Amino acid sequence: MAPDPNSGSGSGTRDETSVKVPAKDPKKKDEKKDEDLSEEDLALKQQLELYVERVQDPDPGLQKVALESMRQEIRTSTSSMTSVPKPLKFLRPHYGTLKAYYETMGDSDLKKYLADILSVLALTMSAEGERESLKYRLLGSEGDIGSWGHEYVRNLAGEIAQEYTKRQSDEAPIDDLMELVQEIVAFHMKHNAEPEAVDLLMEVEDLDLLVEHVDSTNFKRTCLYLTSAARYLPGPDDMLVLDIAYMIYLKFEEYPNALQIALFLDNLQYVKQIFTSCDDLLRKKQFCYILARHGVSFELDDDMVADDDDRYVLQDIINNIRFSEGYLTLARDIEVMEPKSPEDIYKAHLLDGRASAGATVDSARQNLAATFVNAFVNAGFGQDKLMTVPSDASSGASANWLFKNKEHGKMSAAASLGMILLWDVDSGLAQIDKYFHSTDNHVIAGALLGVGIINCGVRNDCDPALALLDDYVNKEDPSVRIGAIMGLGIAYAGTQNDQIRSKLTAILNDAKAPLDVIAFSAISLGLIYVGSCNEEVAQAIIFALMDRSESELGESLTRFLPLGLGLLYLGKQESVEATAEVSKTFNDKIRKYCDMTLLSCAYAGTGNVLKVQNLLGHCAQHLEKGETHQGPAVLGIAMVAMAEELGVEMAIRSLEHLLQYGEQNIRRAVPLALGLLCISNPKVVNFISVAMHALGLDKEPVDKPLSMFLTCSLFSLLDFSQVNVMDTLSRLSHDTDSEVAMVGYVYYQLRAAVISLGLIGAGTNNARIAGMLRNLSSYYYKDANLLFCVIFCPNCSRSSTFGKGSINSQSVPFRPLLAITVSNLLCCDKLYLQSKWTSLAGIVIMLFACLDMKAIIVGKYHYVLYFLALAMQPRMLMTVDEHLKPLSVPVRVGQAVDVVGQAGRPKTITGFQTHSTPVLLAAGDRAELATEKYIPLSPILEGYVILKENPEYREEH
């Protein structure tokens, strides 16, 4: 008998009754639930329950009718699934009953039909990890898999991946799984679910099947997903994925896209296959423009281009013979041909009244700084106001500019003419020839270096650079030898020229050769054989390192030898392991430095997280004073992470921590690493805080003359920089109490920050930083010592002033890197970073030199900055017609949008403006044609793009 609810009996009685008599009757609950259903739903529920009863009927005829009816109800409800379909919800209580009855059935078609239904019901009812949906599908009738709906197919694909992994570990057969995979992939490819098809094939390690299933409607989306996924895959899977994308592009004759992937894979056989597969001469010309932009040394043969005249024209395009002509056409079109002087960059006339009180100091150091500013701002324009002015055109000051510099300054001044005449081989060699007749060895050395700079990125059958420089490699004067060696390295970067190799390896083996000559020989060999893993060059550099004395190993220039060795393995990952083992036998003074340099170079642009962690581990160590290997480790973090956007963000965050908690030698390298991560892409807020804190601009500077000098340097080179966020400039404070103890640290880090700010503002335009730095220059203007600081202008010469803003740093990418991405295809396609190793090498050499500025950059080796010529590339879009003549067409230029995996035809740019070509492209910009009158022969509108008329275009009147 139930207790009286009003009774005051004890708690024990209440507990007992609550156990014996449930609070709610389950039958009543179900009845109430049924009452909540609509008449239509209730009828469906009762109908399905009847089907379940009939399925268990001994009459096969009734069973078949019931199964068919149930199948029809489920298929109708699961074709488009936004919530749990009602048939599956109503059949949930009967799932166990149907499973039990299935086990009692004999083998027949009816049992297979029931297995099909159980497979679908398991979609929502199966216990996690049981994979019952897959189990019953394999036991079922093997009908059309798509008839059960997309969600069922997706679930099945997930279970297949789990089952495949289990069978692989158990070494069980997988034939039945692969048959099912074929069906699922075919279904996905027909229903615009290409990413899911690719993911499944990656899980079952059979991506080759993809080539059979792509068609003309989906291959572009498929390949876009493949190339994007490759960034996040470990090796060698990433190369396999790109290989599949290459084959698909080739199958559908999308040769330009296939060429981009071939360049990334560094597979010249693929490049040759593309030329031989394509019969259209005009498209082959576009291929040549792409090869030229990526700086690839490639020789055409009869199989690729049969006609001799056509082959000659195409080879000239690859060799960049008329590159200067196109660049000057761009300059004239956007009206920037007028040469600029260093004063135009400094904008001294905008300083306030205090500026006029300062005396003008005409020192050799100031002139040297102006030389570099002049060289980079007028790079490629063929004229300036210092070096190319005729002797009778002025009072003589400009004509005698070369001799306003002293000793090694003359070398940089003479070489600056090569930068001004960049890429113009015919005119440039004629103008620089006069310096070869000088009696001053420094002038001759500069002329030799200038010859190399003029020929940078330009190939010529006559090899004028080799003909001119060859005789000077073995001269007695070290400066002349260095000029010739650097010239050869810059002119023949990436060409793997055996004739030059034999000459430079002989210098490495020469016991009497000066250390600086040996160091620059190693760097030039690394450039010429960049990314080649050449064993002979590697052995020569290793023996040269082993032959160095104890005192020489402590010299800054000796560290160029490990860098030259690292350049041989740039981006080659595991290929460096044998050389890395050999490096462990080196002297303790250089061993760790060599290890870090090799690791950083070998995994540059790969985004390898494990290597970044390894490098961070070395940076976390607190070492004794005098250790130098942590600097390359910091740079290595940036080099590895630079090609992928997420990696760049994580690296910046890690570098900020190093800046706060790292040792001084680490903190000095952090601004350099940040500059590399954001080169020519100034949209990084925190870096500005880092640099300004390093400059001490948020408080009274530790060393006023030095800070003023560095401030002026920043101003002169970031005059037009586009560092668009200044609100965080004062985020970090600067401790000025320990003035004496900290002055050395500040001295180094200030310069690193100057260089890095120049790097991130390279080729961009904005006046905000210029105004701030101009005010600081005015404040310190009376101190003439600050002008010494302008020497660092070339350190930032990659900044916005060079090329009057029309040239961009070309190694990063990509990420594009780079990055690099990436090469640094300005439309954010960082996939192709690896085809621009020479560009990255030029920047890396400069940054490694900046790790010891006092000995190299501020010392007599300031001309190291000219290695940056390797990374300079016009940030232009030039459209030409079928006869390769400039053709002006409207284009839309806007921020690139990631459309990977999006259905339909989404917009690839946003916030665009319409311009007429030629146009300039900034980092992150993408261009597309704004007219249907022409068809571009390249999918990426950057550099030279050939347009052909659209035969289907009709003018609208």
PDB file of N, CA, C and O in Angstrom, residues 368-369 372-373 376 672 675 679 709-710 713-714 716-718 747-760 762 788-802 843 846-847 849-854 856-859 861-866 868:
ATOM      1  N   LEU A 368      78.911  57.698 -48.397  1.00  0.00           N
ATOM      2  CA  LEU A 368      78.734  56.267 -48.668  1.00  0.00           C
ATOM      3  C   LEU A 368      77.273  55.867 -48.478  1.00  0.00           C
ATOM      4  O   LEU A 368      76.702  55.133 -49.281  1.00  0.00           O
ATOM      5  N   ALA A 369      76.669  56.382 -47.408  1.00  0.00           N
ATOM      6  CA  ALA A 369      75.259  56.096 -47.168  1.00  0.00           C
ATOM      7  C   ALA A 369      74.402  56.626 -48.319  1.00  0.00           C
ATOM      8  O   ALA A 369      73.495  55.946 -48.811  1.00  0.00           O
ATOM      9  N   PHE A 372      74.457  54.348 -51.355  1.00  0.00           N
ATOM     10  CA  PHE A 372      73.550  53.200 -51.318  1.00  0.00           C
ATOM     11  C   PHE A 372      72.101  53.625 -51.527  1.00  0.00           C
ATOM     12  O   PHE A 372      71.340  52.959 -52.246  1.00  0.00           O
ATOM     13  N   VAL A 373      71.706  54.714 -50.887  1.00  0.00           N
ATOM     14  CA  VAL A 373      70.339  55.198 -51.068  1.00  0.00           C
ATOM     15  C   VAL A 373      70.092  55.508 -52.539  1.00  0.00           C
ATOM     16  O   VAL A 373      69.072  55.122 -53.128  1.00  0.00           O
ATOM     17  N   PHE A 376      69.788  52.201 -54.732  1.00  0.00           N
ATOM     18  CA  PHE A 376      68.572  51.402 -54.631  1.00  0.00           C
ATOM     19  C   PHE A 376      67.325  52.159 -55.064  1.00  0.00           C
ATOM     20  O   PHE A 376      66.399  51.573 -55.609  1.00  0.00           O
ATOM     21  N   LEU A 672      65.813  40.930 -37.213  1.00  0.00           N
ATOM     22  CA  LEU A 672      66.170  40.435 -38.540  1.00  0.00           C
ATOM     23  C   LEU A 672      65.219  39.320 -38.963  1.00  0.00           C
ATOM     24  O   LEU A 672      64.768  39.256 -40.122  1.00  0.00           O
ATOM     25  N   GLY A 675      61.887  40.732 -39.846  1.00  0.00           N
ATOM     26  CA  GLY A 675      61.946  41.378 -41.150  1.00  0.00           C
ATOM     27  C   GLY A 675      61.843  40.377 -42.281  1.00  0.00           C
ATOM     28  O   GLY A 675      61.193  40.621 -43.298  1.00  0.00           O
ATOM     29  N   ILE A 679      58.795  40.416 -45.163  1.00  0.00           N
ATOM     30  CA  ILE A 679      59.485  41.203 -46.165  1.00  0.00           C
ATOM     31  C   ILE A 679      58.521  41.687 -47.238  1.00  0.00           C
ATOM     32  O   ILE A 679      57.685  40.933 -47.736  1.00  0.00           O
ATOM     33  N   PHE A 709      71.373  58.946 -35.635  1.00  0.00           N
ATOM     34  CA  PHE A 709      71.896  58.414 -36.896  1.00  0.00           C
ATOM     35  C   PHE A 709      70.997  57.289 -37.407  1.00  0.00           C
ATOM     36  O   PHE A 709      70.599  57.228 -38.564  1.00  0.00           O
ATOM     37  N   LEU A 710      70.599  56.366 -36.510  1.00  0.00           N
ATOM     38  CA  LEU A 710      69.743  55.260 -36.899  1.00  0.00           C
ATOM     39  C   LEU A 710      68.350  55.752 -37.292  1.00  0.00           C
ATOM     40  O   LEU A 710      67.733  55.251 -38.221  1.00  0.00           O
ATOM     41  N   SER A 713      68.487  56.962 -40.655  1.00  0.00           N
ATOM     42  CA  SER A 713      68.551  55.835 -41.587  1.00  0.00           C
ATOM     43  C   SER A 713      67.164  55.304 -41.885  1.00  0.00           C
ATOM     44  O   SER A 713      66.800  55.063 -43.026  1.00  0.00           O
ATOM     45  N   LEU A 714      66.403  55.092 -40.811  1.00  0.00           N
ATOM     46  CA  LEU A 714      65.039  54.609 -40.996  1.00  0.00           C
ATOM     47  C   LEU A 714      64.248  55.554 -41.884  1.00  0.00           C
ATOM     48  O   LEU A 714      63.553  55.155 -42.799  1.00  0.00           O
ATOM     49  N   SER A 716      65.258  57.716 -44.066  1.00  0.00           N
ATOM     50  CA  SER A 716      65.685  57.814 -45.457  1.00  0.00           C
ATOM     51  C   SER A 716      65.217  56.634 -46.278  1.00  0.00           C
ATOM     52  O   SER A 716      64.976  56.767 -47.462  1.00  0.00           O
ATOM     53  N   LEU A 717      65.092  55.491 -45.624  1.00  0.00           N
ATOM     54  CA  LEU A 717      64.727  54.306 -46.390  1.00  0.00           C
ATOM     55  C   LEU A 717      63.279  53.909 -46.243  1.00  0.00           C
ATOM     56  O   LEU A 717      62.743  53.195 -47.058  1.00  0.00           O
ATOM     57  N   LEU A 718      62.630  54.343 -45.189  1.00  0.00           N
ATOM     58  CA  LEU A 718      61.224  54.025 -45.018  1.00  0.00           C
ATOM     59  C   LEU A 718      60.372  55.244 -45.323  1.00  0.00           C
ATOM     60  O   LEU A 718      59.261  55.371 -44.865  1.00  0.00           O
ATOM     61  N   TYR A 747      73.384  49.219 -29.425  1.00  0.00           N
ATOM     62  CA  TYR A 747      74.104  49.534 -30.649  1.00  0.00           C
ATOM     63  C   TYR A 747      73.823  48.496 -31.724  1.00  0.00           C
ATOM     64  O   TYR A 747      73.623  48.814 -32.888  1.00  0.00           O
ATOM     65  N   TYR A 748      73.786  47.213 -31.323  1.00  0.00           N
ATOM     66  CA  TYR A 748      73.521  46.163 -32.292  1.00  0.00           C
ATOM     67  C   TYR A 748      72.048  46.064 -32.644  1.00  0.00           C
ATOM     68  O   TYR A 748      71.671  45.947 -33.804  1.00  0.00           O
ATOM     69  N   GLN A 749      71.193  46.100 -31.605  1.00  0.00           N
ATOM     70  CA  GLN A 749      69.788  45.851 -31.899  1.00  0.00           C
ATOM     71  C   GLN A 749      69.158  47.002 -32.650  1.00  0.00           C
ATOM     72  O   GLN A 749      68.246  46.816 -33.444  1.00  0.00           O
ATOM     73  N   LEU A 750      69.643  48.216 -32.425  1.00  0.00           N
ATOM     74  CA  LEU A 750      69.114  49.351 -33.185  1.00  0.00           C
ATOM     75  C   LEU A 750      69.316  49.117 -34.670  1.00  0.00           C
ATOM     76  O   LEU A 750      68.419  49.296 -35.479  1.00  0.00           O
ATOM     77  N   ARG A 751      70.502  48.701 -35.016  1.00  0.00           N
ATOM     78  CA  ARG A 751      70.795  48.516 -36.440  1.00  0.00           C
ATOM     79  C   ARG A 751      69.983  47.372 -37.024  1.00  0.00           C
ATOM     80  O   ARG A 751      69.513  47.428 -38.162  1.00  0.00           O
ATOM     81  N   ALA A 752      69.811  46.307 -36.240  1.00  0.00           N
ATOM     82  CA  ALA A 752      68.992  45.193 -36.727  1.00  0.00           C
ATOM     83  C   ALA A 752      67.564  45.656 -36.982  1.00  0.00           C
ATOM     84  O   ALA A 752      66.936  45.283 -37.976  1.00  0.00           O
ATOM     85  N   ALA A 753      67.056  46.495 -36.073  1.00  0.00           N
ATOM     86  CA  ALA A 753      65.694  46.988 -36.254  1.00  0.00           C
ATOM     87  C   ALA A 753      65.591  47.883 -37.481  1.00  0.00           C
ATOM     88  O   ALA A 753      64.598  47.834 -38.215  1.00  0.00           O
ATOM     89  N   VAL A 754      66.615  48.692 -37.718  1.00  0.00           N
ATOM     90  CA  VAL A 754      66.612  49.555 -38.898  1.00  0.00           C
ATOM     91  C   VAL A 754      66.522  48.724 -40.163  1.00  0.00           C
ATOM     92  O   VAL A 754      65.695  48.962 -41.043  1.00  0.00           O
ATOM     93  N   ILE A 755      67.368  47.716 -40.243  1.00  0.00           N
ATOM     94  CA  ILE A 755      67.379  46.862 -41.434  1.00  0.00           C
ATOM     95  C   ILE A 755      66.027  46.188 -41.624  1.00  0.00           C
ATOM     96  O   ILE A 755      65.470  46.155 -42.714  1.00  0.00           O
ATOM     97  N   SER A 756      65.486  45.665 -40.535  1.00  0.00           N
ATOM     98  CA  SER A 756      64.258  44.903 -40.642  1.00  0.00           C
ATOM     99  C   SER A 756      63.075  45.783 -41.000  1.00  0.00           C
ATOM    100  O   SER A 756      62.200  45.380 -41.761  1.00  0.00           O
ATOM    101  N   LEU A 757      63.035  46.992 -40.457  1.00  0.00           N
ATOM    102  CA  LEU A 757      61.961  47.896 -40.848  1.00  0.00           C
ATOM    103  C   LEU A 757      62.056  48.218 -42.331  1.00  0.00           C
ATOM    104  O   LEU A 757      61.049  48.375 -43.012  1.00  0.00           O
ATOM    105  N   GLY A 758      63.287  48.325 -42.819  1.00  0.00           N
ATOM    106  CA  GLY A 758      63.441  48.527 -44.252  1.00  0.00           C
ATOM    107  C   GLY A 758      62.934  47.340 -45.044  1.00  0.00           C
ATOM    108  O   GLY A 758      62.293  47.487 -46.081  1.00  0.00           O
ATOM    109  N   LEU A 759      63.186  46.129 -44.548  1.00  0.00           N
ATOM    110  CA  LEU A 759      62.765  44.933 -45.266  1.00  0.00           C
ATOM    111  C   LEU A 759      61.249  44.837 -45.357  1.00  0.00           C
ATOM    112  O   LEU A 759      60.698  44.523 -46.409  1.00  0.00           O
ATOM    113  N   ILE A 760      60.560  45.089 -44.250  1.00  0.00           N
ATOM    114  CA  ILE A 760      59.109  44.898 -44.304  1.00  0.00           C
ATOM    115  C   ILE A 760      58.429  45.999 -45.096  1.00  0.00           C
ATOM    116  O   ILE A 760      57.312  45.821 -45.575  1.00  0.00           O
ATOM    117  N   ALA A 762      59.691  47.175 -47.872  1.00  0.00           N
ATOM    118  CA  ALA A 762      60.305  47.166 -49.191  1.00  0.00           C
ATOM    119  C   ALA A 762      59.285  47.306 -50.307  1.00  0.00           C
ATOM    120  O   ALA A 762      58.354  46.526 -50.412  1.00  0.00           O
ATOM    121  N   PHE A 788      76.512  59.715 -39.512  1.00  0.00           N
ATOM    122  CA  PHE A 788      77.230  58.456 -39.702  1.00  0.00           C
ATOM    123  C   PHE A 788      76.254  57.295 -39.825  1.00  0.00           C
ATOM    124  O   PHE A 788      76.489  56.309 -40.506  1.00  0.00           O
ATOM    125  N   CYS A 789      75.136  57.458 -39.160  1.00  0.00           N
ATOM    126  CA  CYS A 789      74.148  56.387 -39.121  1.00  0.00           C
ATOM    127  C   CYS A 789      73.493  56.129 -40.462  1.00  0.00           C
ATOM    128  O   CYS A 789      72.938  55.059 -40.682  1.00  0.00           O
ATOM    129  N   VAL A 790      73.528  57.057 -41.356  1.00  0.00           N
ATOM    130  CA  VAL A 790      72.898  56.861 -42.656  1.00  0.00           C
ATOM    131  C   VAL A 790      73.565  55.715 -43.410  1.00  0.00           C
ATOM    132  O   VAL A 790      73.036  55.209 -44.396  1.00  0.00           O
ATOM    133  N   ILE A 791      74.710  55.283 -42.938  1.00  0.00           N
ATOM    134  CA  ILE A 791      75.357  54.134 -43.563  1.00  0.00           C
ATOM    135  C   ILE A 791      74.436  52.928 -43.553  1.00  0.00           C
ATOM    136  O   ILE A 791      74.551  52.022 -44.358  1.00  0.00           O
ATOM    137  N   PHE A 792      73.505  52.930 -42.629  1.00  0.00           N
ATOM    138  CA  PHE A 792      72.621  51.782 -42.556  1.00  0.00           C
ATOM    139  C   PHE A 792      71.462  51.886 -43.534  1.00  0.00           C
ATOM    140  O   PHE A 792      70.648  50.974 -43.601  1.00  0.00           O
ATOM    141  N   CYS A 793      71.391  52.980 -44.226  1.00  0.00           N
ATOM    142  CA  CYS A 793      70.351  53.065 -45.247  1.00  0.00           C
ATOM    143  C   CYS A 793      70.406  51.878 -46.189  1.00  0.00           C
ATOM    144  O   CYS A 793      69.370  51.302 -46.511  1.00  0.00           O
ATOM    145  N   PRO A 794      71.584  51.504 -46.680  1.00  0.00           N
ATOM    146  CA  PRO A 794      71.580  50.341 -47.566  1.00  0.00           C
ATOM    147  C   PRO A 794      71.106  49.090 -46.866  1.00  0.00           C
ATOM    148  O   PRO A 794      70.581  48.197 -47.486  1.00  0.00           O
ATOM    149  N   ASN A 795      71.313  49.029 -45.551  1.00  0.00           N
ATOM    150  CA  ASN A 795      70.819  47.851 -44.852  1.00  0.00           C
ATOM    151  C   ASN A 795      69.328  47.699 -45.077  1.00  0.00           C
ATOM    152  O   ASN A 795      68.799  46.605 -45.134  1.00  0.00           O
ATOM    153  N   CYS A 796      68.656  48.829 -45.134  1.00  0.00           N
ATOM    154  CA  CYS A 796      67.213  48.808 -45.363  1.00  0.00           C
ATOM    155  C   CYS A 796      66.896  49.084 -46.817  1.00  0.00           C
ATOM    156  O   CYS A 796      65.766  49.418 -47.132  1.00  0.00           O
ATOM    157  N   SER A 797      67.885  48.988 -47.663  1.00  0.00           N
ATOM    158  CA  SER A 797      67.681  49.444 -49.023  1.00  0.00           C
ATOM    159  C   SER A 797      66.594  48.672 -49.723  1.00  0.00           C
ATOM    160  O   SER A 797      66.078  49.118 -50.724  1.00  0.00           O
ATOM    161  N   ARG A 798      66.222  47.543 -49.185  1.00  0.00           N
ATOM    162  CA  ARG A 798      65.088  46.833 -49.759  1.00  0.00           C
ATOM    163  C   ARG A 798      63.813  47.557 -49.422  1.00  0.00           C
ATOM    164  O   ARG A 798      62.745  47.102 -49.719  1.00  0.00           O
ATOM    165  N   SER A 799      63.950  48.662 -48.713  1.00  0.00           N
ATOM    166  CA  SER A 799      62.755  49.361 -48.274  1.00  0.00           C
ATOM    167  C   SER A 799      62.088  50.069 -49.423  1.00  0.00           C
ATOM    168  O   SER A 799      62.478  49.999 -50.565  1.00  0.00           O
ATOM    169  N   SER A 800      61.080  50.837 -49.046  1.00  0.00           N
ATOM    170  CA  SER A 800      60.166  51.379 -50.033  1.00  0.00           C
ATOM    171  C   SER A 800      60.834  52.259 -51.055  1.00  0.00           C
ATOM    172  O   SER A 800      60.301  52.458 -52.124  1.00  0.00           O
ATOM    173  N   THR A 801      61.967  52.841 -50.737  1.00  0.00           N
ATOM    174  CA  THR A 801      62.523  53.790 -51.678  1.00  0.00           C
ATOM    175  C   THR A 801      63.112  53.119 -52.904  1.00  0.00           C
ATOM    176  O   THR A 801      63.200  53.738 -53.941  1.00  0.00           O
ATOM    177  N   PHE A 802      63.555  51.865 -52.805  1.00  0.00           N
ATOM    178  CA  PHE A 802      64.260  51.355 -53.963  1.00  0.00           C
ATOM    179  C   PHE A 802      63.318  51.160 -55.126  1.00  0.00           C
ATOM    180  O   PHE A 802      62.178  50.770 -54.983  1.00  0.00           O
ATOM    181  N   ILE A 843      68.847  37.435 -49.793  1.00  0.00           N
ATOM    182  CA  ILE A 843      68.403  38.054 -48.549  1.00  0.00           C
ATOM    183  C   ILE A 843      69.048  37.376 -47.346  1.00  0.00           C
ATOM    184  O   ILE A 843      69.461  38.032 -46.392  1.00  0.00           O
ATOM    185  N   MET A 846      72.568  38.588 -46.692  1.00  0.00           N
ATOM    186  CA  MET A 846      72.584  39.901 -46.054  1.00  0.00           C
ATOM    187  C   MET A 846      72.227  39.809 -44.571  1.00  0.00           C
ATOM    188  O   MET A 846      72.861  40.432 -43.718  1.00  0.00           O
ATOM    189  N   LEU A 847      71.219  39.000 -44.238  1.00  0.00           N
ATOM    190  CA  LEU A 847      70.802  38.889 -42.843  1.00  0.00           C
ATOM    191  C   LEU A 847      71.869  38.213 -41.985  1.00  0.00           C
ATOM    192  O   LEU A 847      72.100  38.614 -40.840  1.00  0.00           O
ATOM    193  N   ALA A 849      75.021  38.352 -42.553  1.00  0.00           N
ATOM    194  CA  ALA A 849      76.070  39.355 -42.388  1.00  0.00           C
ATOM    195  C   ALA A 849      75.705  40.340 -41.286  1.00  0.00           C
ATOM    196  O   ALA A 849      76.570  40.831 -40.550  1.00  0.00           O
ATOM    197  N   CYS A 850      74.422  40.626 -41.143  1.00  0.00           N
ATOM    198  CA  CYS A 850      73.965  41.578 -40.127  1.00  0.00           C
ATOM    199  C   CYS A 850      74.059  41.020 -38.719  1.00  0.00           C
ATOM    200  O   CYS A 850      73.897  41.769 -37.749  1.00  0.00           O
ATOM    201  N   LEU A 851      74.297  39.717 -38.579  1.00  0.00           N
ATOM    202  CA  LEU A 851      74.481  39.166 -37.239  1.00  0.00           C
ATOM    203  C   LEU A 851      75.758  39.692 -36.593  1.00  0.00           C
ATOM    204  O   LEU A 851      75.899  39.645 -35.370  1.00  0.00           O
ATOM    205  N   ASP A 852      76.679  40.152 -37.410  1.00  0.00           N
ATOM    206  CA  ASP A 852      77.886  40.799 -36.866  1.00  0.00           C
ATOM    207  C   ASP A 852      78.125  42.071 -37.670  1.00  0.00           C
ATOM    208  O   ASP A 852      78.983  42.132 -38.546  1.00  0.00           O
ATOM    209  N   MET A 853      77.358  43.080 -37.378  1.00  0.00           N
ATOM    210  CA  MET A 853      77.397  44.302 -38.181  1.00  0.00           C
ATOM    211  C   MET A 853      78.711  45.047 -38.048  1.00  0.00           C
ATOM    212  O   MET A 853      79.192  45.628 -39.000  1.00  0.00           O
ATOM    213  N   LYS A 854      79.244  45.057 -36.861  1.00  0.00           N
ATOM    214  CA  LYS A 854      80.450  45.855 -36.632  1.00  0.00           C
ATOM    215  C   LYS A 854      81.590  45.396 -37.519  1.00  0.00           C
ATOM    216  O   LYS A 854      82.347  46.206 -38.050  1.00  0.00           O
ATOM    217  N   ILE A 856      81.296  43.489 -40.377  1.00  0.00           N
ATOM    218  CA  ILE A 856      80.984  43.313 -41.806  1.00  0.00           C
ATOM    219  C   ILE A 856      80.291  44.546 -42.381  1.00  0.00           C
ATOM    220  O   ILE A 856      80.860  45.258 -43.215  1.00  0.00           O
ATOM    221  N   ILE A 857      79.081  44.820 -41.948  1.00  0.00           N
ATOM    222  CA  ILE A 857      78.304  45.893 -42.563  1.00  0.00           C
ATOM    223  C   ILE A 857      78.910  47.256 -42.249  1.00  0.00           C
ATOM    224  O   ILE A 857      79.088  48.092 -43.135  1.00  0.00           O
ATOM    225  N   VAL A 858      79.217  47.501 -40.988  1.00  0.00           N
ATOM    226  CA  VAL A 858      79.795  48.789 -40.605  1.00  0.00           C
ATOM    227  C   VAL A 858      81.281  48.839 -40.942  1.00  0.00           C
ATOM    228  O   VAL A 858      81.865  49.909 -41.054  1.00  0.00           O
ATOM    229  N   GLY A 859      81.881  47.678 -41.121  1.00  0.00           N
ATOM    230  CA  GLY A 859      83.294  47.619 -41.477  1.00  0.00           C
ATOM    231  C   GLY A 859      83.492  47.873 -42.962  1.00  0.00           C
ATOM    232  O   GLY A 859      82.751  48.623 -43.592  1.00  0.00           O
ATOM    233  N   TYR A 861      83.142  45.750 -45.418  1.00  0.00           N
ATOM    234  CA  TYR A 861      82.459  44.827 -46.331  1.00  0.00           C
ATOM    235  C   TYR A 861      81.000  45.225 -46.546  1.00  0.00           C
ATOM    236  O   TYR A 861      80.127  44.373 -46.734  1.00  0.00           O
ATOM    237  N   HIS A 862      80.733  46.527 -46.518  1.00  0.00           N
ATOM    238  CA  HIS A 862      79.363  47.007 -46.688  1.00  0.00           C
ATOM    239  C   HIS A 862      78.759  46.619 -48.026  1.00  0.00           C
ATOM    240  O   HIS A 862      77.545  46.573 -48.182  1.00  0.00           O
ATOM    241  N   TYR A 863      79.597  46.312 -48.997  1.00  0.00           N
ATOM    242  CA  TYR A 863      79.083  45.940 -50.327  1.00  0.00           C
ATOM    243  C   TYR A 863      78.371  44.593 -50.313  1.00  0.00           C
ATOM    244  O   TYR A 863      77.792  44.184 -51.323  1.00  0.00           O
ATOM    245  N   VAL A 864      78.390  43.887 -49.182  1.00  0.00           N
ATOM    246  CA  VAL A 864      77.597  42.664 -49.057  1.00  0.00           C
ATOM    247  C   VAL A 864      76.121  42.961 -49.332  1.00  0.00           C
ATOM    248  O   VAL A 864      75.366  42.103 -49.805  1.00  0.00           O
ATOM    249  N   LEU A 865      75.729  44.195 -49.070  1.00  0.00           N
ATOM    250  CA  LEU A 865      74.323  44.566 -49.269  1.00  0.00           C
ATOM    251  C   LEU A 865      73.883  44.435 -50.723  1.00  0.00           C
ATOM    252  O   LEU A 865      72.695  44.328 -51.007  1.00  0.00           O
ATOM    253  N   TYR A 866      74.837  44.428 -51.650  1.00  0.00           N
ATOM    254  CA  TYR A 866      74.465  44.305 -53.057  1.00  0.00           C
ATOM    255  C   TYR A 866      73.964  42.903 -53.406  1.00  0.00           C
ATOM    256  O   TYR A 866      73.435  42.691 -54.497  1.00  0.00           O
ATOM    257  N   LEU A 868      71.474  41.810 -52.285  1.00  0.00           N
ATOM    258  CA  LEU A 868      70.022  42.001 -52.346  1.00  0.00           C
ATOM    259  C   LEU A 868      69.513  42.154 -53.777  1.00  0.00           C
ATOM    260  O   LEU A 868      68.315  41.992 -54.028  1.00  0.00           O
TER     261      LEU A 868
END
